[in-house]
Short mmCIF file of C-alpha atoms and ligand atoms in Angstrom, two decimals:
data_model
loop_
_atom_site.label_atom_id
_atom_site.label_comp_id
_atom_site.label_asym_id
_atom_site.label_seq_id
_atom_site.Cartn_x
_atom_site.Cartn_y
_atom_site.Cartn_z
CA MET A 804 -119.09 -37.39 1.61
CA ILE A 805 -116.87 -38.95 4.20
CA TRP A 806 -114.62 -39.42 0.55
CA LEU A 807 -114.52 -36.08 0.31
CA ILE A 808 -113.86 -35.09 3.76
CA SER A 809 -110.83 -37.55 3.92
CA VAL A 810 -109.40 -36.00 0.75
CA SER A 811 -109.88 -32.25 1.88
CA ILE A 812 -108.24 -33.77 5.29
CA VAL A 813 -105.38 -35.17 3.11
CA LEU A 814 -104.62 -32.27 1.11
CA ALA A 815 -104.59 -29.70 4.07
CA GLY A 816 -102.05 -32.08 5.53
CA VAL A 817 -100.10 -32.04 2.30
CA CYS A 818 -100.28 -28.22 2.39
CA VAL A 819 -99.45 -27.76 5.96
CA TRP A 820 -96.32 -29.73 5.25
CA LEU A 821 -95.56 -27.94 2.21
CA PHE A 822 -95.80 -24.92 4.29
CA SER A 823 -93.85 -25.88 6.99
CA GLU A 824 -91.12 -27.38 4.13
CA LEU A 825 -91.22 -23.85 2.47
CA GLN A 826 -90.67 -22.41 5.65
CA ARG A 827 -87.54 -23.91 6.72
CA ALA A 828 -86.11 -23.56 3.02
CA LYS A 829 -86.86 -20.01 3.53
CA GLN A 830 -84.89 -19.99 6.93
CA HIS A 831 -82.27 -22.13 5.97
CA SER A 832 -81.61 -19.61 2.99
CA ASP A 833 -81.53 -16.76 4.82
CA GLN A 834 -79.12 -18.16 7.25
CA ARG A 835 -77.09 -18.92 4.38
CA ALA A 836 -77.39 -15.39 2.85
CA GLU A 837 -76.58 -13.98 6.43
CA GLU A 838 -73.32 -16.31 6.32
CA LEU A 839 -72.33 -14.91 2.97
CA ARG A 840 -73.01 -11.63 3.87
CA SER A 841 -70.77 -11.68 6.81
CA SER A 842 -67.85 -13.78 5.01
CA ALA A 843 -68.01 -11.13 2.28
CA LYS A 844 -67.87 -7.89 5.22
CA ALA A 845 -64.80 -10.10 6.49
CA LEU A 846 -62.95 -10.55 3.08
CA ALA A 847 -63.84 -6.90 2.41
CA ALA A 848 -62.27 -5.65 5.81
CA ASP A 849 -58.89 -8.23 5.08
CA ALA A 850 -58.52 -6.71 1.55
CA ALA A 851 -58.73 -3.04 3.31
CA ILE A 852 -56.56 -4.36 5.65
CA TYR A 853 -53.84 -5.81 2.74
CA LYS A 854 -54.34 -2.71 0.75
CA GLN A 855 -53.05 -0.42 3.51
CA LYS A 856 -50.65 -2.80 4.18
CA LEU A 857 -49.52 -2.70 0.58
CA ASN A 858 -49.53 0.93 0.78
CA ALA A 859 -47.53 1.37 3.58
CA LEU A 860 -45.00 -1.13 2.20
CA SER A 861 -45.34 0.70 -1.11
CA GLN A 862 -44.53 4.44 0.58
CA SER A 863 -41.78 2.89 2.77
CA SER A 864 -40.10 1.33 -0.07
CA GLY A 865 -36.44 2.90 -1.13
CA ALA A 866 -37.35 2.29 -4.51
CA GLY A 867 -40.12 3.70 -6.87
CA ILE A 868 -43.01 1.81 -7.50
CA LEU A 869 -45.80 2.56 -10.13
CA MET A 870 -48.71 0.64 -10.90
CA LEU A 871 -49.92 0.95 -14.57
CA ASP A 872 -53.20 -0.07 -16.00
CA LYS A 873 -53.56 -1.78 -19.19
CA SER A 874 -53.28 1.45 -21.50
CA GLY A 875 -50.12 2.48 -19.53
CA THR A 876 -51.41 5.20 -17.20
CA VAL A 877 -49.97 5.64 -13.59
CA VAL A 878 -52.72 4.48 -11.07
CA HIS A 879 -50.46 4.14 -8.14
CA ALA A 880 -47.05 5.94 -7.14
CA ASN A 881 -45.13 5.95 -4.24
CA VAL A 882 -43.53 8.81 -3.05
CA THR A 883 -39.73 7.50 -4.09
CA ALA A 884 -41.24 7.44 -7.66
CA GLU A 885 -42.49 10.89 -7.39
CA ARG A 886 -39.41 12.13 -5.91
CA MET A 887 -37.25 10.07 -8.32
CA LEU A 888 -39.48 11.31 -11.40
CA ASN A 889 -39.62 14.91 -10.10
CA ALA A 890 -43.27 15.17 -9.82
CA GLU A 891 -45.64 16.61 -6.73
CA PRO A 892 -47.42 14.67 -4.74
CA ASP A 893 -49.76 12.58 -6.24
CA GLY A 894 -48.62 14.45 -9.46
CA LEU A 895 -48.00 10.98 -11.45
CA LEU A 896 -51.71 10.06 -11.09
CA LYS A 897 -53.92 9.60 -14.21
CA ARG A 898 -50.74 10.32 -15.94
CA SER A 899 -49.30 8.29 -18.97
CA LEU A 900 -45.96 6.60 -18.79
CA ILE A 901 -44.67 9.17 -21.21
CA GLN A 902 -45.98 12.04 -19.13
CA ALA A 903 -44.53 11.12 -16.14
CA THR A 904 -41.32 9.99 -17.36
CA PHE A 905 -40.82 11.60 -21.05
CA SER A 906 -39.47 8.48 -21.88
CA ALA A 907 -40.76 6.85 -25.39
CA GLU A 908 -38.25 3.81 -25.17
CA LEU A 909 -39.54 2.81 -21.31
CA GLN A 910 -43.39 3.02 -22.67
CA GLN A 911 -42.44 0.78 -25.29
CA PHE A 912 -40.57 -1.29 -22.86
CA VAL A 913 -43.51 -1.72 -20.65
CA LEU A 914 -46.38 -2.04 -23.50
CA ASN A 915 -44.09 -4.79 -24.96
CA MET A 916 -46.01 -8.30 -24.02
CA GLY A 917 -43.92 -10.48 -26.43
CA PRO A 918 -40.50 -11.82 -24.98
CA GLY A 919 -37.87 -9.34 -23.98
CA PRO A 920 -35.69 -8.25 -21.53
CA ASP A 921 -37.46 -7.41 -17.67
CA SER A 922 -35.74 -4.31 -16.82
CA TYR A 923 -34.71 -0.99 -18.83
CA ASP A 924 -32.71 1.38 -17.94
CA PHE A 925 -33.52 5.41 -18.59
CA GLN A 926 -32.23 8.52 -17.94
CA ILE A 927 -34.12 11.45 -16.48
CA GLY A 928 -33.57 15.11 -17.20
CA GLY A 929 -31.08 15.14 -20.14
CA ALA A 930 -27.60 14.06 -20.15
CA GLN A 931 -26.23 14.96 -16.83
CA GLY A 932 -29.50 13.27 -15.05
CA PRO A 933 -29.53 10.54 -13.17
CA ILE A 934 -30.21 6.95 -14.35
CA LEU A 935 -33.22 4.83 -13.27
CA ARG A 936 -33.42 1.13 -13.84
CA ALA A 937 -37.14 0.02 -14.50
CA SER A 938 -38.21 -3.79 -14.10
CA LYS A 939 -41.68 -4.87 -14.73
CA TYR A 940 -43.94 -7.47 -13.29
CA ARG A 941 -47.06 -8.15 -15.07
CA PHE A 942 -50.41 -9.04 -13.27
CA PRO A 943 -53.11 -10.27 -15.38
CA MET A 944 -55.76 -9.50 -13.05
CA GLY A 945 -55.06 -6.38 -11.16
CA VAL A 946 -57.12 -4.78 -8.38
CA SER A 947 -59.49 -3.33 -10.75
CA GLY A 948 -60.25 -6.91 -12.52
CA GLU A 949 -57.85 -5.60 -15.41
CA PRO A 950 -54.26 -6.30 -16.22
CA GLU A 951 -52.10 -4.29 -14.51
CA THR A 952 -48.11 -3.69 -14.61
CA MET A 953 -46.09 -2.99 -11.85
CA LEU A 954 -42.94 -1.24 -12.48
CA VAL A 955 -39.91 -0.86 -9.81
CA LEU A 956 -37.57 2.11 -10.11
CA VAL A 957 -34.33 1.77 -8.67
CA ASP A 958 -31.63 4.72 -9.31
CA VAL A 959 -28.48 2.93 -10.72
CA THR A 960 -26.40 6.36 -11.45
CA GLU A 961 -23.72 5.15 -9.13
CA LEU A 962 -23.71 1.62 -10.57
CA ARG A 963 -23.18 2.64 -13.69
CA ARG A 964 -20.61 5.06 -12.78
CA LEU A 965 -18.59 2.18 -11.01
CA GLU A 966 -18.97 -0.03 -14.20
CA THR A 967 -17.68 2.94 -16.58
CA VAL A 968 -14.67 2.99 -13.78
CA ARG A 969 -14.07 -0.62 -13.75
CA ARG A 970 -14.41 -1.06 -17.53
CA ASP A 971 -11.80 1.79 -18.19
CA PHE A 972 -9.37 0.41 -15.40
CA VAL A 973 -9.29 -2.75 -16.84
CA GLY A 974 -8.67 -0.91 -20.34
CA ASN A 975 -5.83 1.36 -18.97
CA VAL A 976 -4.41 -1.81 -16.91
CA SER A 977 -4.11 -3.90 -19.77
CA HIS A 978 -2.64 -0.79 -21.52
CA GLU A 979 0.26 -0.17 -19.09
CA LEU A 980 1.06 -3.70 -19.50
CA ARG A 981 0.64 -4.18 -23.16
CA THR A 982 3.61 -1.20 -23.40
CA PRO A 983 6.60 -2.59 -21.86
CA LEU A 984 5.45 -6.28 -23.15
CA ALA A 985 5.85 -5.18 -26.63
CA SER A 986 8.80 -3.46 -26.25
CA ILE A 987 10.45 -6.53 -24.45
CA ARG A 988 9.42 -8.63 -27.52
CA ALA A 989 10.49 -6.03 -29.90
CA ILE A 990 14.12 -6.48 -28.30
CA ALA A 991 14.12 -10.03 -28.01
CA GLU A 992 13.28 -10.54 -31.80
CA THR A 993 15.98 -7.97 -32.85
CA LEU A 994 18.64 -9.76 -30.53
CA GLN A 995 17.29 -13.30 -31.78
CA ASP A 996 17.42 -11.55 -35.50
CA GLY A 997 21.33 -11.21 -34.99
CA ALA A 998 21.82 -8.27 -32.97
CA ILE A 999 22.86 -10.15 -30.08
CA ALA A 1000 26.19 -10.91 -31.96
CA ASP A 1001 27.36 -7.25 -31.45
CA GLU A 1002 28.07 -7.03 -27.60
CA ASP A 1003 27.38 -3.28 -26.93
CA VAL A 1004 24.13 -3.31 -28.96
CA ALA A 1005 23.02 -6.67 -27.10
CA GLN A 1006 24.35 -4.75 -23.49
CA GLY A 1007 22.06 -1.82 -24.56
CA PHE A 1008 18.81 -4.09 -25.19
CA LEU A 1009 19.46 -6.16 -22.15
CA SER A 1010 19.49 -2.88 -20.00
CA THR A 1011 16.23 -2.18 -21.75
CA ILE A 1012 14.59 -5.07 -20.78
CA VAL A 1013 15.94 -5.10 -17.19
CA GLN A 1014 14.04 -1.59 -16.96
CA GLU A 1015 10.94 -2.51 -18.92
CA THR A 1016 10.48 -5.89 -16.52
CA ASP A 1017 11.26 -3.10 -13.52
CA ARG A 1018 8.53 -1.03 -14.99
CA LEU A 1019 6.01 -4.33 -15.05
CA ALA A 1020 6.87 -5.02 -11.61
CA ARG A 1021 6.06 -1.55 -10.44
CA ILE A 1022 2.80 -1.49 -11.63
CA ALA A 1023 2.11 -5.00 -10.30
CA ALA A 1024 3.49 -3.65 -6.87
CA ASP A 1025 1.43 -0.35 -7.02
CA LEU A 1026 -1.84 -2.62 -8.34
CA LEU A 1027 -1.75 -4.54 -5.12
CA ILE A 1028 -1.47 -1.82 -2.89
CA LEU A 1029 -4.40 0.15 -4.52
CA SER A 1030 -6.46 -2.90 -4.54
CA ASP A 1031 -5.53 -3.47 -0.70
CA ALA A 1032 -6.22 0.32 -0.06
CA GLU A 1033 -9.56 -0.40 -1.64
CA SER A 1034 -10.58 -3.30 -0.45
CA LYS A 1035 -9.10 -3.65 3.64
CA GLU A 1036 -10.23 -1.68 6.39
CA PRO A 1037 -6.88 -0.24 7.82
CA GLU A 1038 -5.28 -1.67 10.60
CA LYS A 1039 -4.90 1.30 12.96
CA SER A 1040 -2.77 1.56 15.76
CA TYR A 1041 -1.34 4.99 17.63
CA PHE A 1042 2.12 5.84 16.46
CA ASP A 1043 3.86 9.13 16.36
CA LEU A 1044 4.22 10.78 12.75
CA THR A 1045 6.95 12.87 13.39
CA GLU A 1046 9.32 9.83 13.88
CA LEU A 1047 7.72 8.14 10.59
CA LEU A 1048 8.42 11.36 8.55
CA LYS A 1049 11.87 11.44 9.93
CA GLU A 1050 12.70 8.03 8.63
CA VAL A 1051 11.25 8.82 5.04
CA VAL A 1052 13.24 12.05 4.88
CA GLU A 1053 16.17 10.03 5.94
CA ARG A 1054 15.46 7.58 3.39
CA PHE A 1055 15.00 9.77 0.63
CA LYS A 1056 17.98 12.22 1.46
CA PRO A 1057 20.64 10.26 -0.35
CA HIS A 1058 18.36 10.13 -3.26
CA ALA A 1059 17.88 14.30 -2.96
CA ALA A 1060 21.48 15.14 -2.75
CA GLU A 1061 21.98 13.17 -6.16
CA SER A 1062 19.46 14.91 -7.80
CA GLY A 1063 20.74 18.08 -6.75
CA LEU A 1064 17.60 18.96 -4.54
CA SER A 1065 17.46 20.00 -0.47
CA LEU A 1066 15.34 18.15 1.34
CA ALA A 1067 14.09 19.17 5.14
CA LEU A 1068 11.47 18.30 7.62
CA GLU A 1069 9.62 20.61 10.00
CA ALA A 1070 7.23 18.61 12.36
CA GLU A 1071 5.92 19.30 15.70
CA LYS A 1072 6.84 16.37 18.08
CA PRO A 1073 5.39 14.27 19.03
CA LEU A 1074 2.49 14.06 16.70
CA GLN A 1075 0.55 11.12 17.57
CA LEU A 1076 -1.96 9.65 15.22
CA LEU A 1077 -4.50 6.55 15.02
CA ALA A 1078 -3.98 5.45 11.64
CA SER A 1079 -2.20 2.45 9.78
CA ARG A 1080 1.52 2.91 9.94
CA ASP A 1081 1.98 1.19 7.12
CA GLN A 1082 -0.21 3.16 4.71
CA VAL A 1083 0.59 6.33 6.15
CA GLU A 1084 4.34 5.60 5.40
CA GLN A 1085 2.96 4.77 1.81
CA VAL A 1086 1.01 8.19 1.50
CA VAL A 1087 4.22 9.97 2.84
CA VAL A 1088 6.61 7.84 0.46
CA ASN A 1089 4.68 8.79 -2.55
CA LEU A 1090 4.42 12.51 -1.92
CA VAL A 1091 7.79 12.74 -1.34
CA SER A 1092 8.82 10.68 -4.35
CA ASN A 1093 6.66 12.82 -6.94
CA ALA A 1094 7.86 16.11 -5.12
CA THR A 1095 11.79 14.71 -5.78
CA LYS A 1096 10.81 13.32 -9.16
CA TYR A 1097 9.06 16.70 -10.50
CA THR A 1098 11.41 18.84 -9.27
CA PRO A 1099 14.61 20.10 -10.81
CA SER A 1100 18.41 20.04 -9.80
CA GLY A 1101 19.01 23.09 -7.35
CA GLY A 1102 15.29 23.14 -5.93
CA LYS A 1103 13.73 22.63 -2.66
CA VAL A 1104 11.24 19.86 -0.87
CA LEU A 1105 10.05 20.79 2.21
CA VAL A 1106 7.93 17.97 4.68
CA ARG A 1107 6.16 20.07 7.25
CA ALA A 1108 3.53 18.28 10.04
CA HIS A 1109 1.35 20.07 12.54
CA LYS A 1110 -1.65 19.80 14.59
CA GLN A 1111 -4.46 21.43 13.54
CA ASP A 1112 -7.77 21.52 15.86
CA GLU A 1113 -8.41 17.43 15.84
CA ASN A 1114 -6.40 16.94 13.02
CA VAL A 1115 -2.97 16.48 11.97
CA VAL A 1116 -1.67 18.39 8.94
CA LEU A 1117 0.79 17.30 6.66
CA ASP A 1118 2.24 19.24 3.54
CA VAL A 1119 4.65 18.31 1.03
CA ILE A 1120 5.90 21.76 -0.99
CA ASP A 1121 8.39 21.44 -3.69
CA ASN A 1122 9.32 24.56 -5.55
CA GLY A 1123 9.38 22.44 -8.79
CA ILE A 1124 7.56 22.02 -12.29
CA GLY A 1125 4.13 22.70 -10.92
CA ILE A 1126 0.94 21.43 -12.63
CA MET A 1127 -1.35 23.61 -15.07
CA HIS A 1128 -4.85 24.13 -13.28
CA GLU A 1129 -6.77 22.24 -15.97
CA HIS A 1130 -5.06 18.97 -14.72
CA LEU A 1131 -5.94 19.38 -11.28
CA PRO A 1132 -9.04 17.68 -10.94
CA ARG A 1133 -8.00 14.92 -12.86
CA LEU A 1134 -4.88 14.39 -10.69
CA PHE A 1135 -6.03 11.69 -8.31
CA GLU A 1136 -7.43 9.39 -10.97
CA ARG A 1137 -5.58 6.17 -11.85
CA PHE A 1138 -3.26 6.24 -14.42
CA TYR A 1139 -3.60 10.12 -14.87
CA ARG A 1140 -0.19 11.63 -15.71
CA VAL A 1141 0.52 15.28 -16.63
CA ASP A 1142 3.19 14.45 -18.85
CA LYS A 1143 3.43 10.66 -19.92
CA ALA A 1144 6.92 10.74 -21.19
CA ARG A 1145 7.83 12.59 -17.97
CA SER A 1146 6.41 10.18 -15.62
CA ARG A 1147 7.60 7.11 -17.64
CA ALA A 1148 10.89 8.48 -17.90
CA SER A 1149 10.82 9.06 -14.13
CA GLY A 1150 9.82 5.45 -13.39
CA GLY A 1151 6.46 6.31 -12.73
CA THR A 1152 3.11 4.10 -12.39
CA GLY A 1153 1.00 7.06 -12.88
CA LEU A 1154 -0.85 5.39 -9.77
CA GLY A 1155 0.82 7.23 -6.87
CA LEU A 1156 -1.62 10.00 -6.33
CA SER A 1157 -4.58 7.20 -6.73
CA ILE A 1158 -3.22 5.43 -3.85
CA VAL A 1159 -2.47 8.44 -1.73
CA LYS A 1160 -6.30 9.25 -2.34
CA HIS A 1161 -7.79 6.22 -1.06
CA ILE A 1162 -5.53 5.38 1.76
CA VAL A 1163 -6.34 8.96 3.15
CA GLU A 1164 -10.06 8.72 2.58
CA SER A 1165 -10.22 5.10 3.79
CA HIS A 1166 -8.95 6.98 7.06
CA GLU A 1167 -11.70 9.88 6.97
CA GLY A 1168 -9.16 12.15 5.69
CA GLU A 1169 -8.39 14.41 3.08
CA ILE A 1170 -6.30 15.80 0.37
CA ARG A 1171 -5.69 19.00 -1.43
CA VAL A 1172 -3.28 20.24 -4.08
CA ALA A 1173 -2.15 23.57 -4.50
CA SER A 1174 0.16 24.00 -7.51
CA GLU A 1175 1.12 26.92 -10.14
CA TYR A 1176 2.88 25.90 -13.30
CA ASN A 1177 6.79 26.51 -13.11
CA ARG A 1178 6.60 27.73 -9.62
CA GLY A 1179 5.95 24.35 -7.45
CA SER A 1180 2.96 22.22 -5.76
CA THR A 1181 1.42 21.93 -2.29
CA PHE A 1182 0.07 18.51 -1.45
CA THR A 1183 -1.76 19.11 1.91
CA VAL A 1184 -2.99 15.75 3.75
CA MET A 1185 -5.70 15.93 6.92
CA LEU A 1186 -5.99 13.02 9.36
CA PRO A 1187 -8.07 12.64 12.31
CA ALA A 1188 -5.35 12.86 15.19
CA GLY A 1189 -7.17 9.94 16.82
CA THR A 1190 -6.85 10.82 21.03
CA GLN A 1191 -5.43 7.65 22.95
CA THR A 1192 -7.51 7.20 26.13
CA ALA A 1193 -5.75 6.46 29.36
CA GLN A 1194 -6.13 2.77 29.89
P1 LIG B 2271 3.24 9.15 -11.28
O1 LIG B 2271 3.76 7.87 -11.06
O2 LIG B 2271 3.34 9.46 -12.88
O3 LIG B 2271 4.20 9.92 -10.67
P2 LIG B 2271 1.04 9.97 -9.70
O4 LIG B 2271 -0.37 9.57 -9.73
O5 LIG B 2271 2.15 9.63 -8.58
O6 LIG B 2271 1.78 9.04 -10.95
O7 LIG B 2271 1.07 11.47 -10.33
C1 LIG B 2271 0.16 11.61 -11.27
C2 LIG B 2271 0.59 13.12 -12.17
O8 LIG B 2271 0.62 13.83 -11.32
C3 LIG B 2271 2.13 12.82 -12.46
O9 LIG B 2271 2.43 11.92 -13.72
C4 LIG B 2271 2.56 14.28 -12.79
O10 LIG B 2271 2.26 14.88 -13.78
C5 LIG B 2271 1.60 15.23 -11.56
N1 LIG B 2271 2.38 14.94 -10.36
C6 LIG B 2271 2.19 14.45 -9.10
N2 LIG B 2271 2.92 14.89 -8.25
C7 LIG B 2271 3.78 16.24 -8.82
C8 LIG B 2271 4.34 17.29 -8.34
N3 LIG B 2271 4.73 17.28 -6.98
N4 LIG B 2271 4.88 18.29 -8.91
C9 LIG B 2271 4.66 18.36 -10.44
N5 LIG B 2271 3.73 17.18 -10.93
C10 LIG B 2271 3.40 16.62 -10.04
#
């Protein structure tokens, strides 16, 4: 009997001990579950804040941003992407990339998982539309738990245009340099082959060599002036434009008289300008030089300047050969000439007007041309006058 009572007491003790252990274990796991719940809550709150931050970053970005799911469907688009792709607000969501961009090649580029370029240029809205560069970034585990792709879109239309301008320019320069070099080489070979023995022929050839080397030197000088005008800020100071015009007109008078031209100046005195004196001189020299080059004997060239509101207006007027209307839009392009042979014969490089345009625009000015074929041309330059403050 005593034995049975003792066993019962021990069993009861074990049960009490087990119960309290279980109780403790439950408390511990409840506490652990509570900790996990609150850290999950904190993580969710953090994730929501990061999502908001990412959204704010994406929406304020100057680049277009598209997030695509693994099938290439748009799951996020910022406002820049909507603007670039001409879409309504939220109009890109749930669309396939082809529907969003009308570019099957872009879709192909995005879905290509193999090696290949990271960016692809495509055009929106036909041949005249903007060119966008799409760079892709892959996320093996996106927000949805599935692979996602981010496309960053940048408008490269202007960059591409500049690349074309640069390529054309390099091509033009090499062509312009090759022509006189080829002529010099051909003459040298003819002289070598025996023409040097005939003094009259040799003299003729030698003077052509001098002319061609002069042309090369003029091209090099104009290229330097153009590059300076493009790359450096003008060093501005106050000066009187009328004084400068007088100097240039006086310099050209002997040449004009030789060509049978009248050259006159009409300018208000004084006409103060805040500009680079050297560069404005270059503008006047180029325009007066053209007016005298493209006006036949007996013609008139007038240089006129006056103040108009906040601008100084300079006109170089001639009654020379004029320019047909279809040439006017391209006249200020580098190496553009209406009549190549005539320009070359008069020593032109085809760079004079592009230099003028660059200088005028770097001074926040404007250049215009009005011309009638066989009647004459007027080149008008408007420059901000710049007021000198009392010291
Ligand atoms: P160029 O060295 O050939 O004169 P420019 O850039 O100064 O080069 O001028 C470009 C072209 O514009 C010239 O080749 C010429 O055909 C035309 N042009 C410029 N000025 C005049 C003008 N005053 N009258 C007629 N044509 C002009």
